[in-house]
PDB file of C-alpha atoms in Angstrom:
ATOM      1  CA  MET A 822      57.353  25.553  27.168  1.00 81.00           C
ATOM      2  CA  SER A 823      53.850  24.226  26.758  1.00 94.00           C
ATOM      3  CA  LYS A 824      51.801  25.103  23.710  1.00 96.00           C
ATOM      4  CA  LEU A 825      49.326  27.097  25.792  1.00 97.00           C
ATOM      5  CA  ALA A 826      52.137  29.274  27.224  1.00 97.00           C
ATOM      6  CA  TRP A 827      53.438  29.818  23.804  1.00 97.00           C
ATOM      7  CA  LEU A 828      50.046  30.828  22.372  1.00 98.00           C
ATOM      8  CA  ASN A 829      49.414  33.122  25.516  1.00 98.00           C
ATOM      9  CA  GLY A 830      52.827  34.765  24.867  1.00 98.00           C
ATOM     10  CA  LEU A 831      52.425  35.584  21.207  1.00 98.00           C
ATOM     11  CA  PRO A 832      52.094  39.100  20.070  1.00 98.00           C
ATOM     12  CA  LEU A 833      48.471  39.956  19.335  1.00 98.00           C
ATOM     13  CA  GLU A 834      48.807  39.703  15.624  1.00 98.00           C
ATOM     14  CA  GLU A 835      50.641  36.451  15.641  1.00 98.00           C
ATOM     15  CA  ALA A 836      48.065  34.959  17.844  1.00 98.00           C
ATOM     16  CA  LYS A 837      45.264  36.192  15.464  1.00 98.00           C
ATOM     17  CA  ALA A 838      47.014  34.472  12.654  1.00 97.00           C
ATOM     18  CA  GLU A 839      47.179  31.100  14.694  1.00 97.00           C
ATOM     19  CA  PHE A 840      43.716  31.442  15.447  1.00 98.00           C
ATOM     20  CA  LEU A 841      42.859  32.011  11.866  1.00 97.00           C
ATOM     21  CA  ARG A 842      44.380  28.808  10.920  1.00 95.00           C
ATOM     22  CA  CYS A 843      41.641  27.245  13.050  1.00 96.00           C
ATOM     23  CA  CYS A 844      38.759  29.439  11.898  1.00 97.00           C
ATOM     24  CA  GLY A 845      38.669  31.870   9.040  1.00 96.00           C
ATOM     25  CA  SER A 846      36.624  34.422  10.750  1.00 98.00           C
ATOM     26  CA  THR A 847      38.500  37.505  11.240  1.00 98.00           C
ATOM     27  CA  ARG A 848      36.085  38.706  14.039  1.00 98.00           C
ATOM     28  CA  TRP A 849      36.264  35.406  15.942  1.00 98.00           C
ATOM     29  CA  ALA A 850      40.085  35.239  15.532  1.00 98.00           C
ATOM     30  CA  GLU A 851      40.542  38.809  16.771  1.00 98.00           C
ATOM     31  CA  ALA A 852      38.281  38.062  19.611  1.00 98.00           C
ATOM     32  CA  MET A 853      40.105  34.942  20.664  1.00 98.00           C
ATOM     33  CA  ALA A 854      43.599  36.645  20.483  1.00 98.00           C
ATOM     34  CA  ARG A 855      42.314  39.313  22.835  1.00 98.00           C
ATOM     35  CA  ALA A 856      40.804  36.766  25.252  1.00 98.00           C
ATOM     36  CA  ARG A 857      44.124  35.501  26.119  1.00 98.00           C
ATOM     37  CA  PRO A 858      45.721  34.536  28.355  1.00 98.00           C
ATOM     38  CA  PHE A 859      43.844  31.314  28.816  1.00 98.00           C
ATOM     39  CA  LYS A 860      44.701  29.192  32.032  1.00 97.00           C
ATOM     40  CA  THR A 861      43.855  25.735  30.453  1.00 97.00           C
ATOM     41  CA  ASP A 862      43.134  24.155  27.016  1.00 97.00           C
ATOM     42  CA  THR A 863      39.680  23.624  28.236  1.00 97.00           C
ATOM     43  CA  ALA A 864      39.360  27.333  28.767  1.00 98.00           C
ATOM     44  CA  VAL A 865      40.480  27.905  25.177  1.00 98.00           C
ATOM     45  CA  TYR A 866      37.917  25.523  23.873  1.00 98.00           C
ATOM     46  CA  SER A 867      35.052  27.033  25.990  1.00 98.00           C
ATOM     47  CA  GLU A 868      35.804  30.483  24.911  1.00 98.00           C
ATOM     48  CA  ALA A 869      36.210  29.498  21.339  1.00 98.00           C
ATOM     49  CA  GLY A 870      32.698  28.013  21.443  1.00 97.00           C
ATOM     50  CA  TRP A 871      31.295  30.992  23.231  1.00 98.00           C
ATOM     51  CA  LEU A 872      32.784  33.547  20.836  1.00 98.00           C
ATOM     52  CA  TRP A 873      31.591  31.520  17.976  1.00 98.00           C
ATOM     53  CA  SER A 874      27.942  31.655  19.289  1.00 97.00           C
ATOM     54  CA  GLN A 875      28.457  35.376  19.160  1.00 97.00           C
ATOM     55  CA  THR A 876      29.308  35.720  15.403  1.00 97.00           C
ATOM     56  CA  SER A 877      26.890  36.634  12.552  1.00 97.00           C
ATOM     57  CA  THR A 878      26.052  35.025   9.425  1.00 97.00           C
ATOM     58  CA  GLU A 879      28.607  37.133   7.571  1.00 97.00           C
ATOM     59  CA  ASP A 880      31.365  35.817   9.968  1.00 98.00           C
ATOM     60  CA  TRP A 881      30.204  32.311   9.227  1.00 97.00           C
ATOM     61  CA  ARG A 882      30.310  32.928   5.488  1.00 96.00           C
ATOM     62  CA  GLU A 883      33.823  34.481   5.936  1.00 97.00           C
ATOM     63  CA  ALA A 884      35.077  31.338   7.716  1.00 96.00           C
ATOM     64  CA  MET A 885      33.613  28.996   5.258  1.00 95.00           C
ATOM     65  CA  ALA A 886      35.438  30.719   2.293  1.00 92.00           C
ATOM     66  CA  HIS A 887      38.643  29.672   4.109  1.00 90.00           C
ATOM     67  CA  HIS A 888      37.871  26.055   3.477  1.00 86.00           C
ATOM     68  CA  PRO A 889      38.571  23.969   0.261  1.00 82.00           C
ATOM     69  CA  ARG A 890      35.935  22.006  -1.290  1.00 81.00           C
ATOM     70  CA  ILE A 891      35.593  18.597  -0.172  1.00 78.00           C
ATOM     71  CA  GLY A 892      37.392  16.357  -2.403  1.00 67.00           C
ATOM     72  CA  ASP A 893      39.590  19.080  -3.620  1.00 62.00           C
ATOM     73  CA  VAL A 894      42.645  17.220  -2.181  1.00 51.00           C
ATOM     74  CA  SER A 895      45.078  18.166  -4.813  1.00 54.00           C
ATOM     75  CA  LYS A 896      44.802  21.919  -4.182  1.00 50.00           C
ATOM     76  CA  LEU A 897      44.844  21.870  -0.409  1.00 39.00           C
ATOM     77  CA  ARG A 898      48.383  22.690   0.240  1.00 41.00           C
ATOM     78  CA  GLU A 899      48.635  25.160  -2.675  1.00 49.00           C
ATOM     79  CA  ARG A 900      45.450  27.149  -1.964  1.00 44.00           C
ATOM     80  CA  PHE A 901      45.333  26.980   1.634  1.00 40.00           C
ATOM     81  CA  LYS A 902      48.894  27.215   2.995  1.00 50.00           C
ATOM     82  CA  ALA A 903      48.151  28.001   6.624  1.00 49.00           C
ATOM     83  CA  SER A 904      45.637  25.099   7.118  1.00 46.00           C
ATOM     84  CA  GLY A 905      46.017  23.037   4.120  1.00 48.00           C
ATOM     85  CA  ALA A 906      47.918  20.052   5.934  1.00 57.00           C
ATOM     86  CA  TRP A 907      44.993  20.093   8.545  1.00 52.00           C
ATOM     87  CA  SER A 908      42.378  20.160   5.740  1.00 51.00           C
ATOM     88  CA  GLU A 909      44.227  17.161   4.035  1.00 53.00           C
ATOM     89  CA  GLN A 910      44.171  15.156   7.303  1.00 57.00           C
ATOM     90  CA  GLU A 911      40.544  16.021   7.787  1.00 53.00           C
ATOM     91  CA  GLN A 912      39.544  14.871   4.298  1.00 55.00           C
ATOM     92  CA  LYS A 913      41.592  11.763   4.431  1.00 55.00           C
ATOM     93  CA  GLY A 914      38.505   9.652   3.757  1.00 55.00           C
ATOM     94  CA  VAL A 915      38.291  11.185   0.359  1.00 64.00           C
ATOM     95  CA  GLN A 916      41.646   9.770  -0.770  1.00 65.00           C
ATOM     96  CA  GLY A 917      41.230   6.675  -2.675  1.00 68.00           C
ATOM     97  CA  ALA A 918      37.525   6.930  -3.161  1.00 72.00           C
ATOM     98  CA  GLY A 919      36.206   5.597  -6.346  1.00 79.00           C
ATOM     99  CA  GLU A 920      35.720   7.892  -9.430  1.00 81.00           C
ATOM    100  CA  ASP A 921      31.872   7.850  -9.234  1.00 87.00           C
ATOM    101  CA  VAL A 922      32.000   9.100  -5.631  1.00 86.00           C
ATOM    102  CA  LEU A 923      34.401  11.780  -6.616  1.00 84.00           C
ATOM    103  CA  GLN A 924      32.428  12.729  -9.531  1.00 87.00           C
ATOM    104  CA  GLY A 925      29.363  12.853  -7.334  1.00 90.00           C
ATOM    105  CA  LEU A 926      31.275  15.172  -4.806  1.00 89.00           C
ATOM    106  CA  ALA A 927      32.310  17.414  -7.636  1.00 87.00           C
ATOM    107  CA  ASP A 928      28.882  17.788  -9.057  1.00 92.00           C
ATOM    108  CA  GLY A 929      27.144  18.088  -5.725  1.00 94.00           C
ATOM    109  CA  ASN A 930      29.596  20.749  -4.513  1.00 92.00           C
ATOM    110  CA  ARG A 931      28.772  22.700  -7.671  1.00 93.00           C
ATOM    111  CA  GLU A 932      24.986  22.382  -7.134  1.00 96.00           C
ATOM    112  CA  TYR A 933      25.333  23.065  -3.270  1.00 97.00           C
ATOM    113  CA  GLU A 934      27.269  26.285  -3.947  1.00 95.00           C
ATOM    114  CA  GLU A 935      24.687  27.283  -6.847  1.00 97.00           C
ATOM    115  CA  ARG A 936      21.863  26.708  -4.348  1.00 97.00           C
ATOM    116  CA  PHE A 937      23.294  28.356  -1.089  1.00 97.00           C
ATOM    117  CA  GLY A 938      26.170  30.605  -2.216  1.00 95.00           C
ATOM    118  CA  PHE A 939      28.767  28.898  -0.042  1.00 94.00           C
ATOM    119  CA  ILE A 940      30.722  25.745  -0.096  1.00 93.00           C
ATOM    120  CA  PHE A 941      29.466  22.483   1.208  1.00 95.00           C
ATOM    121  CA  LEU A 942      31.046  22.487   4.783  1.00 95.00           C
ATOM    122  CA  ILE A 943      31.210  19.209   6.792  1.00 95.00           C
ATOM    123  CA  CYS A 944      33.538  18.156   9.663  1.00 93.00           C
ATOM    124  CA  ALA A 945      35.022  15.408   7.648  1.00 88.00           C
ATOM    125  CA  THR A 946      37.283  13.955  10.074  1.00 87.00           C
ATOM    126  CA  GLY A 947      36.784  10.106  10.306  1.00 88.00           C
ATOM    127  CA  LYS A 948      34.198  10.204   7.508  1.00 90.00           C
ATOM    128  CA  SER A 949      34.455   8.272   4.232  1.00 89.00           C
ATOM    129  CA  ALA A 950      33.890   9.777   0.956  1.00 87.00           C
ATOM    130  CA  GLN A 951      30.676   7.799   0.671  1.00 91.00           C
ATOM    131  CA  GLU A 952      29.307   9.096   3.927  1.00 94.00           C
ATOM    132  CA  ILE A 953      30.295  12.713   2.908  1.00 92.00           C
ATOM    133  CA  LEU A 954      28.493  12.405  -0.374  1.00 94.00           C
ATOM    134  CA  GLU A 955      25.291  11.010   1.418  1.00 96.00           C
ATOM    135  CA  GLN A 956      25.382  13.973   3.678  1.00 97.00           C
ATOM    136  CA  LEU A 957      25.821  16.434   0.961  1.00 97.00           C
ATOM    137  CA  ARG A 958      22.840  14.767  -1.071  1.00 97.00           C
ATOM    138  CA  GLU A 959      20.651  15.034   2.257  1.00 98.00           C
ATOM    139  CA  ARG A 960      21.786  18.631   3.162  1.00 98.00           C
ATOM    140  CA  ILE A 961      21.154  20.044  -0.185  1.00 97.00           C
ATOM    141  CA  LYS A 962      17.398  19.529   0.232  1.00 98.00           C
ATOM    142  CA  ASN A 963      17.468  21.892   3.266  1.00 98.00           C
ATOM    143  CA  PRO A 964      15.978  25.263   3.319  1.00 98.00           C
ATOM    144  CA  PRO A 965      18.827  27.947   2.969  1.00 97.00           C
ATOM    145  CA  ALA A 966      18.522  29.373   6.542  1.00 97.00           C
ATOM    146  CA  LEU A 967      18.482  26.041   8.118  1.00 98.00           C
ATOM    147  CA  GLU A 968      21.587  24.933   6.054  1.00 98.00           C
ATOM    148  CA  LEU A 969      23.590  27.816   6.884  1.00 97.00           C
ATOM    149  CA  ARG A 970      23.009  27.113  10.611  1.00 97.00           C
ATOM    150  CA  ILE A 971      23.960  23.485   9.942  1.00 98.00           C
ATOM    151  CA  ALA A 972      27.297  24.826   8.059  1.00 97.00           C
ATOM    152  CA  ALA A 973      27.988  27.102  11.018  1.00 98.00           C
ATOM    153  CA  GLY A 974      27.715  24.068  13.481  1.00 98.00           C
ATOM    154  CA  GLU A 975      30.079  22.042  11.222  1.00 97.00           C
ATOM    155  CA  GLN A 976      32.561  25.078  11.260  1.00 97.00           C
ATOM    156  CA  ALA A 977      32.437  24.856  15.131  1.00 97.00           C
ATOM    157  CA  GLN A 978      33.334  21.261  15.247  1.00 97.00           C
ATOM    158  CA  ILE A 979      36.214  21.799  12.768  1.00 96.00           C
ATOM    159  CA  THR A 980      37.467  24.885  14.734  1.00 97.00           C
ATOM    160  CA  ARG A 981      37.535  22.650  18.007  1.00 97.00           C
ATOM    161  CA  ILE A 982      39.531  19.884  16.279  1.00 96.00           C
ATOM    162  CA  ARG A 983      41.954  22.466  14.819  1.00 95.00           C
ATOM    163  CA  LEU A 984      42.340  24.171  18.172  1.00 97.00           C
ATOM    164  CA  GLU A 985      43.288  20.687  19.649  1.00 96.00           C
ATOM    165  CA  LYS A 986      45.908  20.277  16.915  1.00 95.00           C
ATOM    166  CA  LEU A 987      47.154  24.046  17.559  1.00 96.00           C
ATOM    167  CA  LEU A 988      47.519  22.994  21.212  1.00 97.00           C
ATOM    168  CA  THR A 989      49.027  19.659  20.803  1.00 93.00           C
ATOM    169  CA  SER A 990      51.113  19.527  17.570  1.00 83.00           C
ATOM    170  CA  PRO A 991      54.744  20.014  17.726  1.00 73.00           C
TER     171      PRO A 991
END
């Protein structure tokens, strides 16, 4: 059975739980679960993007709250059991970073959260710790409304990557 057929055949609550692994917005996950059955993987991605565009700032903040801090690699599996392995893969570039970069991420995350009221969210896949730190330092200068929209865009990218993993991983 294909992963798409499996996903389409899940009971509603189980499908919602699978979609929550991809994006922590309850509203979005419920809408995705109700949008089934999907004919193709592409249809899943398309619907996911469209539904995300229909969400509110409250949904964005809820989704962001389901992510570990960048660099919080030691707690990924413990705190985020449903998506911890995926987060760990996505933050692979942070592993092995120098102490100065890790400290910069820790300090920057704290400052960012104080300024904006949510964690620094970036699609970390393929980025080094230094690149992430540079983005953090740049984005902290943004006005709050702009930064919230940027973070929501990063969430959309992360969701797409996680949907791909959901539909292709064994």
